[in-house]
Coordinates of C-alpha atoms in Angstrom, one line a residue:
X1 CA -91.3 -80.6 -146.8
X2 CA -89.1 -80.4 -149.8
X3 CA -85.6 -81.4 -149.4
X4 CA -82.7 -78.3 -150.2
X5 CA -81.3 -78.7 -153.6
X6 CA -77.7 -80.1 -153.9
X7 CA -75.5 -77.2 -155.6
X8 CA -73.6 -77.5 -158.1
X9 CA -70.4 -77.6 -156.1
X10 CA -71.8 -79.8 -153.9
X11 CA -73.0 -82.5 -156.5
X12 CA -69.1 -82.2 -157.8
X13 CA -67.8 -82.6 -153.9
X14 CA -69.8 -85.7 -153.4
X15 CA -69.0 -86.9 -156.8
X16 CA -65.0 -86.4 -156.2
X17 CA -64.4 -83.8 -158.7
X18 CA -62.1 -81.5 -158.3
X19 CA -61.2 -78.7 -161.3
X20 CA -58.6 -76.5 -160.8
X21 CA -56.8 -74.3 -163.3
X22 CA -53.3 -74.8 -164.3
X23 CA -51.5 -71.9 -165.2
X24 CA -48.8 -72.1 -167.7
X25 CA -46.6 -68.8 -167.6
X26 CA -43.2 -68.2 -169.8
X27 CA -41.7 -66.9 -172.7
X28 CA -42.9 -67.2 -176.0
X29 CA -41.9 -70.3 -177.2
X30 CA -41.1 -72.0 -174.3
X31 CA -43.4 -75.1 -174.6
X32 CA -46.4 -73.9 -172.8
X33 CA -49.0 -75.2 -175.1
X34 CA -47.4 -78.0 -176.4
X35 CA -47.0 -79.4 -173.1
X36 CA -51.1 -78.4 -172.2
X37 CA -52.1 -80.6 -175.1
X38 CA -49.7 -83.6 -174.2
X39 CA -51.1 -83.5 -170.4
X40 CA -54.8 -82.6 -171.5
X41 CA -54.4 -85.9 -173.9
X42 CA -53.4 -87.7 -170.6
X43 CA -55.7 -86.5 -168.2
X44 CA -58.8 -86.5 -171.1
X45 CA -57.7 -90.6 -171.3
X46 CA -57.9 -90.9 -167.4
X47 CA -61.8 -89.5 -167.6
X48 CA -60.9 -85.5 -166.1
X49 CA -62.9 -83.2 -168.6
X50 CA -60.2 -80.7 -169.9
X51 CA -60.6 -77.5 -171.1
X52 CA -57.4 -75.8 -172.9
X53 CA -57.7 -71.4 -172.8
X54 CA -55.2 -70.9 -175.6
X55 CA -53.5 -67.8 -175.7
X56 CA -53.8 -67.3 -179.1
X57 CA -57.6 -67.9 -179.4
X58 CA -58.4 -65.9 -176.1
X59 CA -56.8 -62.8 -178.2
X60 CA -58.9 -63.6 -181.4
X61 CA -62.2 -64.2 -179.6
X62 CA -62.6 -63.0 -176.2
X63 CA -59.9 -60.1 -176.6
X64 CA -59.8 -58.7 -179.4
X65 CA -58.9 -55.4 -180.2
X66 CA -56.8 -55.2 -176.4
X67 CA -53.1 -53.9 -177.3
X68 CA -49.9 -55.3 -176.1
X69 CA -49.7 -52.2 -173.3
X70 CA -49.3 -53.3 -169.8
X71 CA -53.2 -52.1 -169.1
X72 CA -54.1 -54.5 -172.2
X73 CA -52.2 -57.3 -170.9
X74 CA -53.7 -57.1 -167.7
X75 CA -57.1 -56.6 -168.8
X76 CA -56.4 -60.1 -171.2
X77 CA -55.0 -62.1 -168.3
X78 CA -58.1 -61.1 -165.8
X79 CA -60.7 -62.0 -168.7
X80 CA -58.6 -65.5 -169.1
X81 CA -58.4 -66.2 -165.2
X82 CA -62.4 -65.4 -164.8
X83 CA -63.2 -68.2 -167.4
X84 CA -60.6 -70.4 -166.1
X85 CA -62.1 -70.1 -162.8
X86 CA -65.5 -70.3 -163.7
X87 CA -64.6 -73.5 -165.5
X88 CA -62.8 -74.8 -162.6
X89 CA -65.7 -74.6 -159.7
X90 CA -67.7 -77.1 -162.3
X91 CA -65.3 -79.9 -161.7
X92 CA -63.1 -78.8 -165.1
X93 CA -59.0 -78.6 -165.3
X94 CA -58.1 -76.3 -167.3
X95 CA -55.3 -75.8 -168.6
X96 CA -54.2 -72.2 -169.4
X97 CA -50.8 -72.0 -171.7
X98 CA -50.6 -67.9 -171.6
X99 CA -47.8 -65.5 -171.1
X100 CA -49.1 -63.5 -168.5
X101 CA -45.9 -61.4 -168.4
X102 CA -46.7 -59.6 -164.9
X103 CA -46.8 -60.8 -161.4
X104 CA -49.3 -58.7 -160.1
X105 CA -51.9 -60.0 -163.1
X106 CA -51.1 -63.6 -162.3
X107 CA -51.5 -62.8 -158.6
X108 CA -54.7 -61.0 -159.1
X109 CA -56.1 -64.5 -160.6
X110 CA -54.5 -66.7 -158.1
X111 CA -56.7 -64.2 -155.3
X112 CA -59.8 -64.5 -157.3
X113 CA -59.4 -68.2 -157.2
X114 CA -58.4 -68.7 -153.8
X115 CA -61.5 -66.4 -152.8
X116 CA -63.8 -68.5 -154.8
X117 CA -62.6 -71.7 -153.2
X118 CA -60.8 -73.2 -156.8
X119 CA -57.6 -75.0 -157.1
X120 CA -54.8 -73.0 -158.5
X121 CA -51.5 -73.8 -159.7
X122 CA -48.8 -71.5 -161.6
X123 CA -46.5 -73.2 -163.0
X124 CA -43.5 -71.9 -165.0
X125 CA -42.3 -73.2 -168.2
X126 CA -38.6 -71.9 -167.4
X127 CA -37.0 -72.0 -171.1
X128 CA -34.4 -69.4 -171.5
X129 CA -34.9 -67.0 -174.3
X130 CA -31.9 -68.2 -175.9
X131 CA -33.4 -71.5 -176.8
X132 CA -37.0 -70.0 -177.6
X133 CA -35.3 -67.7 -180.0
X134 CA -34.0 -70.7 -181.9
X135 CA -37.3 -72.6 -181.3
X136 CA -39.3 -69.4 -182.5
X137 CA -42.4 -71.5 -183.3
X138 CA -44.2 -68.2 -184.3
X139 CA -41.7 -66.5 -185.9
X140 CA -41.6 -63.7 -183.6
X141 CA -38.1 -63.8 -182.3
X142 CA -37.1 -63.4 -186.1
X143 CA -39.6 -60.8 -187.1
X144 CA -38.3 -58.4 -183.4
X145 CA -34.9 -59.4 -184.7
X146 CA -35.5 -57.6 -188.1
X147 CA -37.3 -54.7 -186.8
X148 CA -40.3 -55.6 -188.0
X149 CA -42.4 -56.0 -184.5
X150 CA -41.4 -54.5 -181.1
X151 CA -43.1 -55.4 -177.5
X152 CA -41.7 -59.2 -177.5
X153 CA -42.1 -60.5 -174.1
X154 CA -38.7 -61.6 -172.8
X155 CA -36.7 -59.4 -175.3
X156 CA -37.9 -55.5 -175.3
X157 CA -40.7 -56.1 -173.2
X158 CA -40.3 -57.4 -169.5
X159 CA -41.2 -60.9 -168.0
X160 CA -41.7 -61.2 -164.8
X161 CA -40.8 -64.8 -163.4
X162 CA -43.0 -66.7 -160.7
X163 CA -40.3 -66.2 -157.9
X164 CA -42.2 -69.1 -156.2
X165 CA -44.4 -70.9 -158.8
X166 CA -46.1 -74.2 -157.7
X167 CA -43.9 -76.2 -160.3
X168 CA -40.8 -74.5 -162.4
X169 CA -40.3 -77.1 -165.9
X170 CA -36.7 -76.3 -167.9
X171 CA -38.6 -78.0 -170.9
X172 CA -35.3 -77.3 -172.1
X173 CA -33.7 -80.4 -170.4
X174 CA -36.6 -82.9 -171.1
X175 CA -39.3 -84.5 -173.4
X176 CA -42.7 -83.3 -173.7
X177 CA -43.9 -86.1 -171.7
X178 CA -41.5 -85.9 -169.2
X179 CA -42.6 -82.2 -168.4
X180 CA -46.1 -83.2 -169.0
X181 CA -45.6 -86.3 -166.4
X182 CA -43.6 -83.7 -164.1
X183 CA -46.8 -81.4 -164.2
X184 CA -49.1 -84.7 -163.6
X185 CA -47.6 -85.6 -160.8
X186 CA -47.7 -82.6 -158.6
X187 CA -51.5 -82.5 -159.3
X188 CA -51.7 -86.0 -158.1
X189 CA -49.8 -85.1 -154.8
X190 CA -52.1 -81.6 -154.8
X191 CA -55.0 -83.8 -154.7
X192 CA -56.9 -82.7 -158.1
X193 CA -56.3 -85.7 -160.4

């Protein structure tokens, strides 16, 4: 008789690794990716294997030609949260610095996740658009300013705030690291580092 082949998630379970995604919600400009790369740098030196679903890249690869309507932003977030997810049950954290301006999208992954047994943990990146309109790493706070764009999350489009996210960070009063340490350490006490 032929023993039953260990699963994948099995093999991870009895290896001790845990993925889980880590989802980085806020304005633009708020220090979502910035503070992805300083805790995937951490986690990458403690051994986790990282994965970062940039916002940016997801649009310019896996969605492009989706809009800025509500549908399209939807549609982006779901596409983001099934690769996240997918990453995740392999023993991945990923770490997912996107806008995901509505509750019910970022709910809608958090369900998928929690049906499919994977870690999930919102966390919002709480900078008030006064200070990412001076930060304005992509110029889009100047360019909405001067009538040149229109739909800018936070400004003429709405945000929805986490009422209840796992961890809120007001990058605005700390370092980089601090809020990168701040994020570590409620994965430690979750259980996924």
């Amino acid at each position: 008789m032929r023993a039953a082949r260990m699963t994948d998630t099995q093999r991870l379970q009895e290896n001790h690794v845990t993925g889980a995604t880590i989802w980085l919600t806020g304005l633009p400009s708020a220090g979502k990716t910035t503070i992805a790369y300083e805790l995937a740098g951490r986690l990458r030196d403690e051994g986790h294997a990282v994965e970062i679903l940039d916002g940016d890249e997801i649009r310019e690869f896996l969605s492009a030609g989706l809009g800025f309507t509500r549908e399209d932003r939807h549609t982006n977030v779901q596409r983001i949260g099934f690769v996240a997810e997918l990453l995740a049950s392999h023993g991945v954290k990923v770490l997912v610095p996107v806008i995901a301006p509505y509750d019910d999208s970022r709910e809608a992954v958090r369900k998928r996740h929690q049906a499919e047994g994977t870690a999930f943990v919102e966390v919002h990146v709480a900078t008030p658009v006064e200070v990412c309109s001076v930060r304005d790493v992509k110029g889009l706070y100047a360019k909405q300013a001067a009538g040149e764009i229109s739909g800018l999350t936070g400004v003429d489009d709405p945000y929805e705030a986490p009422e209840n996210p796992d961890l809120r960070i007001e990058s605005q009063n700390q370092t980089v690291q601090e809020s990168a340490a701040q994020l570590h350490a409620l994965l430690t006490e979750r259980g996924l580092l």
